[in-house]
């Protein structure tokens, strides 16, 4: 299959490309679209056969449900059984935006979307192009991140092209994603609500609206393959560059000593303030921003992980920000998953 590249810089000037993306989606094809978090691999959420194609293109396990994207709050009641009070509060505060809420689903959502569950994750994205495409297609769109299953999520059209060229009908190139990590996933079918995946909307923000929010185990520790989980996506190895990645946990001096001692070809993912020290002892160093600005770390993380795939290396050592209840929680979660929870404590 030839993958069309549909560039959209300006919604008016490039209206033809929006129309083309919508036409392909209405015909049951899979189209990658930009969102403010990461690029998504979209298909008509009400068409089970179209959604099947997403699973094939990604190589995604069948038991991992997809998020449904809408462009208007009024669509919500057509696809979910009930809208709890907490959902209305969160929608008022954070929609449109990087927040996915889990609802009891209506039958119009095919079971392939929800991976056989009776719930569905719904998000109203902020990105203008994403919303224009949903509006023009006139269907809610099921869309996981547009990477091959297991790889770092795409924050640029080029990342999508690298994984999906020849596998999907089109890629809408809308430039770089602003947030850089995926949406926050929260289960509001239970009380207190439970955070299933940290993301663009922080735990602190959620608590400021809801008061109590529980944090699912899967956010902070490894979940075994056969575990019965609330957040199915969290049990798979994820966000993995080709070379194995290990978190290096210690002060800068000890970390430099450790890297210097390695005999294999290593690379380092570090903070801006550490770049000079690591560059003296290692040829393959990438900074993803200063530790004190975790929004930038989130924005640069996946691009950096993908950049290591261009290097001849055996292992990547990564520096991780200190925990909190801000966006650093999402950075830590993605890094630990890409490391398969391996860490060297110095
Ligand atoms: O920012 C995002 O959320 C991006 C963009 C494209 O919107 N999408 C995304 O989708 O990250 P995906 O499929 O890569 O991740 C969806 C996550 C998975 O961890 C999945 O298990 C969880 O949401 N999820 C989806 N539906 C669920 C449900 N009904 N119950 C529990 N978890 C669910
Ligand atoms: Mg994903």
GROMACS .gro file of C-alpha atoms and ligand atoms in nm:
model
  380
    1UNK     CA    1   0.000   0.000   0.000
    2UNK     CA    2   0.124   0.351  -0.079
    3UNK     CA    3   0.103   0.580   0.220
    4UNK     CA    4  -0.011   0.931   0.125
    5UNK     CA    5   0.155   1.219   0.311
    6UNK     CA    6  -0.099   1.495   0.374
    7UNK     CA    7   0.071   1.807   0.502
    8UNK     CA    8  -0.141   2.051   0.701
    9UNK     CA    9   0.017   2.378   0.810
   10UNK     CA   10  -0.292   2.590   0.790
   11UNK     CA   11  -0.649   2.467   0.826
   12UNK     CA   12  -0.782   2.698   0.555
   13UNK     CA   13  -0.499   2.666   0.306
   14UNK     CA   14  -0.472   2.289   0.349
   15UNK     CA   15  -0.845   2.214   0.375
   16UNK     CA   16  -0.811   1.970   0.084
   17UNK     CA   17  -0.581   1.749   0.285
   18UNK     CA   18  -0.818   1.749   0.582
   19UNK     CA   19  -1.096   1.650   0.343
   20UNK     CA   20  -0.882   1.371   0.197
   21UNK     CA   21  -0.798   1.232   0.544
   22UNK     CA   22  -1.168   1.242   0.637
   23UNK     CA   23  -1.264   1.072   0.310
   24UNK     CA   24  -1.020   0.785   0.373
   25UNK     CA   25  -1.148   0.748   0.731
   26UNK     CA   26  -1.509   0.740   0.612
   27UNK     CA   27  -1.410   0.466   0.365
   28UNK     CA   28  -1.284   0.251   0.655
   29UNK     CA   29  -0.913   0.321   0.611
   30UNK     CA   30  -0.647   0.391   0.876
   31UNK     CA   31  -0.494   0.741   0.883
   32UNK     CA   32  -0.229   0.874   1.123
   33UNK     CA   33  -0.325   1.212   1.267
   34UNK     CA   34  -0.143   1.467   1.483
   35UNK     CA   35  -0.271   1.536   1.835
   36UNK     CA   36  -0.130   1.757   2.111
   37UNK     CA   37   0.006   1.450   2.296
   38UNK     CA   38   0.148   1.215   2.031
   39UNK     CA   39   0.042   1.109   1.679
   40UNK     CA   40  -0.254   0.871   1.671
   41UNK     CA   41  -0.341   0.587   1.433
   42UNK     CA   42  -0.705   0.663   1.360
   43UNK     CA   43  -1.002   0.471   1.221
   44UNK     CA   44  -1.380   0.510   1.243
   45UNK     CA   45  -1.456   0.396   1.599
   46UNK     CA   46  -1.801   0.269   1.499
   47UNK     CA   47  -1.665   0.038   1.227
   48UNK     CA   48  -1.517  -0.281   1.375
   49UNK     CA   49  -1.351  -0.385   1.048
   50UNK     CA   50  -1.176  -0.050   1.013
   51UNK     CA   51  -1.055  -0.072   1.374
   52UNK     CA   52  -0.919  -0.425   1.311
   53UNK     CA   53  -0.679  -0.267   1.060
   54UNK     CA   54  -0.526  -0.055   1.337
   55UNK     CA   55  -0.436  -0.366   1.534
   56UNK     CA   56  -0.277  -0.521   1.223
   57UNK     CA   57  -0.078  -0.207   1.130
   58UNK     CA   58   0.058  -0.169   1.484
   59UNK     CA   59   0.102  -0.537   1.567
   60UNK     CA   60  -0.097  -0.455   1.881
   61UNK     CA   61  -0.210  -0.728   2.124
   62UNK     CA   62  -0.586  -0.787   2.086
   63UNK     CA   63  -0.651  -0.745   2.459
   64UNK     CA   64  -0.535  -0.382   2.469
   65UNK     CA   65  -0.831  -0.141   2.420
   66UNK     CA   66  -0.822   0.180   2.217
   67UNK     CA   67  -0.910   0.538   2.307
   68UNK     CA   68  -1.205   0.696   2.122
   69UNK     CA   69  -1.155   1.059   2.017
   70UNK     CA   70  -1.448   1.301   1.986
   71UNK     CA   71  -1.457   1.667   1.877
   72UNK     CA   72  -1.756   1.777   2.079
   73UNK     CA   73  -1.883   1.699   2.429
   74UNK     CA   74  -2.230   1.624   2.290
   75UNK     CA   75  -2.097   1.308   2.120
   76UNK     CA   76  -2.015   1.157   2.459
   77UNK     CA   77  -2.369   1.058   2.553
   78UNK     CA   78  -2.405   0.873   2.222
   79UNK     CA   79  -2.120   0.634   2.302
   80UNK     CA   80  -2.125   0.591   2.683
   81UNK     CA   81  -2.394   0.455   2.918
   82UNK     CA   82  -2.361   0.716   3.191
   83UNK     CA   83  -2.168   1.037   3.255
   84UNK     CA   84  -2.074   1.050   3.624
   85UNK     CA   85  -2.053   1.382   3.810
   86UNK     CA   86  -1.674   1.346   3.832
   87UNK     CA   87  -1.652   1.321   3.453
   88UNK     CA   88  -1.838   1.647   3.410
   89UNK     CA   89  -1.605   1.820   3.656
   90UNK     CA   90  -1.297   1.688   3.478
   91UNK     CA   91  -1.433   1.771   3.134
   92UNK     CA   92  -1.504   2.127   3.244
   93UNK     CA   93  -1.150   2.163   3.373
   94UNK     CA   94  -0.943   1.969   3.117
   95UNK     CA   95  -1.135   1.911   2.791
   96UNK     CA   96  -1.034   1.973   2.524
   97UNK     CA   97  -0.696   1.839   2.630
   98UNK     CA   98  -0.467   1.547   2.716
   99UNK     CA   99  -0.710   1.358   2.940
  100UNK     CA  100  -0.878   1.022   2.868
  101UNK     CA  101  -1.167   0.911   3.089
  102UNK     CA  102  -1.293   0.553   3.117
  103UNK     CA  103  -1.675   0.514   3.093
  104UNK     CA  104  -1.922   0.225   3.070
  105UNK     CA  105  -1.967   0.189   2.695
  106UNK     CA  106  -2.279   0.173   2.480
  107UNK     CA  107  -2.321  -0.107   2.224
  108UNK     CA  108  -2.243   0.126   1.929
  109UNK     CA  109  -1.879   0.093   2.028
  110UNK     CA  110  -1.768  -0.241   1.881
  111UNK     CA  111  -1.598  -0.482   2.118
  112UNK     CA  112  -1.275  -0.472   1.913
  113UNK     CA  113  -1.234  -0.109   2.028
  114UNK     CA  114  -1.275  -0.197   2.394
  115UNK     CA  115  -1.092  -0.531   2.365
  116UNK     CA  116  -1.400  -0.710   2.494
  117UNK     CA  117  -1.442  -0.489   2.802
  118UNK     CA  118  -1.766  -0.315   2.892
  119UNK     CA  119  -1.582   0.017   2.922
  120UNK     CA  120  -1.438   0.265   2.675
  121UNK     CA  121  -1.172   0.537   2.707
  122UNK     CA  122  -1.280   0.871   2.558
  123UNK     CA  123  -1.077   1.184   2.488
  124UNK     CA  124  -1.161   1.523   2.342
  125UNK     CA  125  -0.827   1.640   2.200
  126UNK     CA  126  -0.726   2.002   2.183
  127UNK     CA  127  -0.528   1.984   1.859
  128UNK     CA  128  -0.700   2.189   1.585
  129UNK     CA  129  -0.610   1.947   1.307
  130UNK     CA  130  -0.726   1.641   1.501
  131UNK     CA  131  -1.057   1.809   1.573
  132UNK     CA  132  -1.101   1.927   1.215
  133UNK     CA  133  -1.050   1.570   1.093
  134UNK     CA  134  -1.296   1.420   1.345
  135UNK     CA  135  -1.548   1.692   1.257
  136UNK     CA  136  -1.513   1.637   0.881
  137UNK     CA  137  -1.514   1.256   0.904
  138UNK     CA  138  -1.824   1.295   1.120
  139UNK     CA  139  -1.741   0.984   1.326
  140UNK     CA  140  -1.563   0.939   1.658
  141UNK     CA  141  -1.215   0.805   1.586
  142UNK     CA  142  -1.046   0.518   1.768
  143UNK     CA  143  -0.675   0.595   1.786
  144UNK     CA  144  -0.384   0.443   1.973
  145UNK     CA  145  -0.041   0.604   1.949
  146UNK     CA  146   0.084   0.568   1.589
  147UNK     CA  147   0.396   0.362   1.664
  148UNK     CA  148   0.464  -0.005   1.599
  149UNK     CA  149   0.359  -0.182   1.920
  150UNK     CA  150   0.640  -0.164   2.176
  151UNK     CA  151   0.828   0.130   2.015
  152UNK     CA  152   0.844   0.486   2.152
  153UNK     CA  153   0.532   0.687   2.062
  154UNK     CA  154   0.565   0.926   1.765
  155UNK     CA  155   0.581   1.298   1.826
  156UNK     CA  156   0.667   1.388   1.463
  157UNK     CA  157   0.525   1.275   1.129
  158UNK     CA  158   0.869   1.134   1.045
  159UNK     CA  159   0.846   0.896   1.343
  160UNK     CA  160   0.512   0.770   1.209
  161UNK     CA  161   0.657   0.733   0.860
  162UNK     CA  162   0.948   0.527   0.995
  163UNK     CA  163   0.707   0.280   1.159
  164UNK     CA  164   0.402   0.287   0.931
  165UNK     CA  165   0.509   0.361   0.572
  166UNK     CA  166   0.334   0.109   0.346
  167UNK     CA  167   0.111  -0.014   0.629
  168UNK     CA  168  -0.157   0.259   0.642
  169UNK     CA  169  -0.341   0.475   0.388
  170UNK     CA  170  -0.216   0.818   0.493
  171UNK     CA  171  -0.021   1.027   0.743
  172UNK     CA  172  -0.140   1.378   0.818
  173UNK     CA  173   0.173   1.582   0.891
  174UNK     CA  174   0.078   1.856   1.135
  175UNK     CA  175   0.422   1.926   1.281
  176UNK     CA  176   0.551   1.835   1.625
  177UNK     CA  177   0.327   1.727   1.914
  178UNK     CA  178   0.328   1.986   2.193
  179UNK     CA  179   0.295   1.769   2.505
  180UNK     CA  180   0.510   1.481   2.383
  181UNK     CA  181   0.377   1.209   2.615
  182UNK     CA  182   0.035   1.048   2.588
  183UNK     CA  183  -0.283   1.155   2.761
  184UNK     CA  184  -0.353   1.086   3.127
  185UNK     CA  185  -0.593   0.791   3.164
  186UNK     CA  186  -0.834   0.803   3.458
  187UNK     CA  187  -1.107   0.555   3.551
  188UNK     CA  188  -1.408   0.757   3.666
  189UNK     CA  189  -1.643   0.456   3.674
  190UNK     CA  190  -1.520   0.400   4.031
  191UNK     CA  191  -1.508   0.624   4.338
  192UNK     CA  192  -1.256   0.746   4.422
  193UNK     CA  193  -1.140   0.784   4.063
  194UNK     CA  194  -0.823   0.595   3.977
  195UNK     CA  195  -0.526   0.712   3.771
  196UNK     CA  196  -0.434   0.436   3.525
  197UNK     CA  197  -0.167   0.619   3.325
  198UNK     CA  198   0.005   0.949   3.413
  199UNK     CA  199   0.022   1.196   3.123
  200UNK     CA  200  -0.037   1.550   3.006
  201UNK     CA  201  -0.283   1.633   3.286
  202UNK     CA  202  -0.099   1.586   3.615
  203UNK     CA  203  -0.204   1.403   3.931
  204UNK     CA  204  -0.191   1.738   4.111
  205UNK     CA  205  -0.436   1.886   3.858
  206UNK     CA  206  -0.672   1.588   3.890
  207UNK     CA  207  -0.667   1.610   4.270
  208UNK     CA  208  -0.730   1.983   4.258
  209UNK     CA  209  -1.062   1.910   4.086
  210UNK     CA  210  -1.169   1.576   4.239
  211UNK     CA  211  -1.001   1.577   4.579
  212UNK     CA  212  -0.913   1.211   4.624
  213UNK     CA  213  -0.761   1.020   4.330
  214UNK     CA  214  -0.610   0.671   4.369
  215UNK     CA  215  -0.302   0.571   4.175
  216UNK     CA  216  -0.315   0.227   4.009
  217UNK     CA  217  -0.027  -0.011   4.087
  218UNK     CA  218   0.059  -0.027   3.718
  219UNK     CA  219   0.172   0.338   3.725
  220UNK     CA  220   0.464   0.271   3.955
  221UNK     CA  221   0.563  -0.094   3.930
  222UNK     CA  222   0.600  -0.378   3.686
  223UNK     CA  223   0.286  -0.578   3.605
  224UNK     CA  224   0.328  -0.942   3.506
  225UNK     CA  225   0.206  -1.063   3.165
  226UNK     CA  226  -0.080  -1.275   3.290
  227UNK     CA  227  -0.201  -1.029   3.554
  228UNK     CA  228  -0.569  -0.925   3.556
  229UNK     CA  229  -0.513  -0.552   3.518
  230UNK     CA  230  -0.718  -0.236   3.519
  231UNK     CA  231  -0.488  -0.072   3.268
  232UNK     CA  232  -0.413  -0.341   3.010
  233UNK     CA  233  -0.169  -0.125   2.815
  234UNK     CA  234   0.059  -0.095   3.116
  235UNK     CA  235   0.166  -0.458   3.126
  236UNK     CA  236   0.345  -0.467   2.791
  237UNK     CA  237   0.707  -0.368   2.725
  238UNK     CA  238   0.672  -0.025   2.582
  239UNK     CA  239   0.852   0.280   2.451
  240UNK     CA  240   1.158   0.066   2.387
  241UNK     CA  241   1.447   0.182   2.172
  242UNK     CA  242   1.637  -0.098   1.991
  243UNK     CA  243   1.927  -0.105   2.239
  244UNK     CA  244   1.833  -0.202   2.596
  245UNK     CA  245   1.786   0.094   2.828
  246UNK     CA  246   1.879   0.100   3.197
  247UNK     CA  247   1.810   0.376   3.449
  248UNK     CA  248   2.123   0.507   3.618
  249UNK     CA  249   2.036   0.603   3.971
  250UNK     CA  250   2.306   0.795   4.158
  251UNK     CA  251   2.487   1.129   4.170
  252UNK     CA  252   2.647   1.270   3.854
  253UNK     CA  253   3.001   1.182   3.961
  254UNK     CA  254   2.921   0.817   4.041
  255UNK     CA  255   2.719   0.789   3.721
  256UNK     CA  256   3.009   0.920   3.510
  257UNK     CA  257   3.247   0.676   3.684
  258UNK     CA  258   3.009   0.391   3.609
  259UNK     CA  259   2.968   0.482   3.241
  260UNK     CA  260   3.346   0.525   3.201
  261UNK     CA  261   3.404   0.167   3.325
  262UNK     CA  262   3.178   0.003   3.066
  263UNK     CA  263   3.344  -0.196   2.790
  264UNK     CA  264   3.046  -0.213   2.555
  265UNK     CA  265   2.941   0.076   2.328
  266UNK     CA  266   2.714   0.281   2.547
  267UNK     CA  267   2.495   0.590   2.509
  268UNK     CA  268   2.359   0.825   2.773
  269UNK     CA  269   2.027   1.009   2.800
  270UNK     CA  270   2.085   1.290   3.049
  271UNK     CA  271   1.978   1.632   3.172
  272UNK     CA  272   2.113   1.947   3.005
  273UNK     CA  273   2.321   2.031   3.314
  274UNK     CA  274   2.495   1.691   3.289
  275UNK     CA  275   2.571   1.705   2.916
  276UNK     CA  276   2.922   1.841   2.946
  277UNK     CA  277   3.033   1.585   3.206
  278UNK     CA  278   2.895   1.284   3.016
  279UNK     CA  279   3.023   1.413   2.680
  280UNK     CA  280   3.381   1.398   2.812
  281UNK     CA  281   3.355   1.022   2.864
  282UNK     CA  282   3.101   0.907   2.607
  283UNK     CA  283   3.047   0.980   2.234
  284UNK     CA  284   2.674   0.915   2.228
  285UNK     CA  285   2.505   1.155   2.466
  286UNK     CA  286   2.162   1.315   2.425
  287UNK     CA  287   2.015   1.573   2.663
  288UNK     CA  288   1.638   1.591   2.697
  289UNK     CA  289   1.621   1.914   2.895
  290UNK     CA  290   1.688   2.038   3.246
  291UNK     CA  291   1.561   1.836   3.542
  292UNK     CA  292   1.387   2.143   3.681
  293UNK     CA  293   1.161   2.171   3.374
  294UNK     CA  294   0.986   1.833   3.339
  295UNK     CA  295   0.744   1.961   3.071
  296UNK     CA  296   1.044   1.988   2.838
  297UNK     CA  297   1.167   1.641   2.940
  298UNK     CA  298   0.822   1.506   2.848
  299UNK     CA  299   0.829   1.690   2.517
  300UNK     CA  300   1.172   1.559   2.413
  301UNK     CA  301   1.173   1.206   2.561
  302UNK     CA  302   1.032   0.996   2.275
  303UNK     CA  303   1.227   1.183   2.006
  304UNK     CA  304   1.547   1.119   2.206
  305UNK     CA  305   1.465   0.750   2.250
  306UNK     CA  306   1.414   0.719   1.875
  307UNK     CA  307   1.740   0.906   1.802
  308UNK     CA  308   1.936   0.632   1.980
  309UNK     CA  309   1.818   0.389   1.713
  310UNK     CA  310   2.042   0.573   1.462
  311UNK     CA  311   2.351   0.500   1.674
  312UNK     CA  312   2.574   0.191   1.685
  313UNK     CA  313   2.534   0.114   2.052
  314UNK     CA  314   2.486  -0.184   2.286
  315UNK     CA  315   2.317  -0.013   2.579
  316UNK     CA  316   2.161   0.318   2.686
  317UNK     CA  317   2.193   0.459   3.038
  318UNK     CA  318   1.921   0.708   3.126
  319UNK     CA  319   1.891   0.974   3.396
  320UNK     CA  320   1.546   1.000   3.550
  321UNK     CA  321   1.388   1.305   3.719
  322UNK     CA  322   1.289   1.289   4.086
  323UNK     CA  323   0.929   1.188   4.156
  324UNK     CA  324   0.640   1.423   4.234
  325UNK     CA  325   0.281   1.478   4.130
  326UNK     CA  326   0.352   1.686   3.818
  327UNK     CA  327   0.430   1.583   3.462
  328UNK     CA  328   0.757   1.425   3.582
  329UNK     CA  329   0.539   1.131   3.690
  330UNK     CA  330   0.463   1.063   3.322
  331UNK     CA  331   0.831   1.096   3.229
  332UNK     CA  332   0.931   0.850   3.503
  333UNK     CA  333   0.654   0.606   3.405
  334UNK     CA  334   0.758   0.606   3.035
  335UNK     CA  335   1.129   0.578   3.116
  336UNK     CA  336   1.078   0.290   3.359
  337UNK     CA  337   0.865   0.109   3.105
  338UNK     CA  338   1.125   0.159   2.833
  339UNK     CA  339   1.384   0.022   3.077
  340UNK     CA  340   1.161  -0.276   3.158
  341UNK     CA  341   1.205  -0.151   3.519
  342UNK     CA  342   1.580  -0.222   3.518
  343UNK     CA  343   1.794   0.020   3.715
  344UNK     CA  344   2.150   0.045   3.843
  345UNK     CA  345   2.162   0.191   4.192
  346UNK     CA  346   2.502   0.348   4.257
  347LIG     O1  347  -0.251   1.071   2.408
  347LIG     C1  348  -0.304   0.964   2.383
  347LIG     O2  349  -0.379   0.907   2.463
  347LIG     C2  350  -0.278   0.902   2.247
  347LIG     C3  351  -0.335   0.995   2.140
  347LIG     C4  352  -0.331   0.937   2.002
  347LIG     O3  353  -0.466   1.029   2.177
  347LIG     N1  354  -0.330   0.770   2.239
  347LIG     C5  355  -0.275   0.668   2.310
  347LIG     O4  356  -0.337   0.546   2.289
  347LIG     O5  357  -0.179   0.680   2.382
  347LIG     P1  358  -0.271   0.408   2.331
  347LIG     O6  359  -0.361   0.306   2.271
  347LIG     O7  360  -0.130   0.405   2.289
  347LIG     O8  361  -0.286   0.402   2.484
  347LIG     C6  362  -0.415   0.387   2.543
  347LIG     C7  363  -0.403   0.346   2.685
  347LIG     C8  364  -0.356   0.203   2.698
  347LIG     O9  365  -0.270   0.193   2.809
  347LIG     C9  366  -0.487   0.128   2.719
  347LIG    O10  367  -0.470   0.006   2.786
  347LIG    C10  368  -0.566   0.229   2.800
  347LIG    O11  369  -0.532   0.353   2.746
  347LIG     N2  370  -0.710   0.207   2.783
  347LIG    C11  371  -0.786   0.228   2.673
  347LIG     N3  372  -0.914   0.191   2.693
  347LIG    C12  373  -0.921   0.145   2.819
  347LIG    C13  374  -1.025   0.089   2.900
  347LIG     N4  375  -1.148   0.072   2.853
  347LIG     N5  376  -0.994   0.051   3.026
  347LIG    C14  377  -0.868   0.068   3.075
  347LIG     N6  378  -0.765   0.119   3.003
  347LIG    C15  379  -0.791   0.155   2.877
  348LIG    MG1  380   0.068   0.359   2.286
   0.00000   0.00000   0.00000
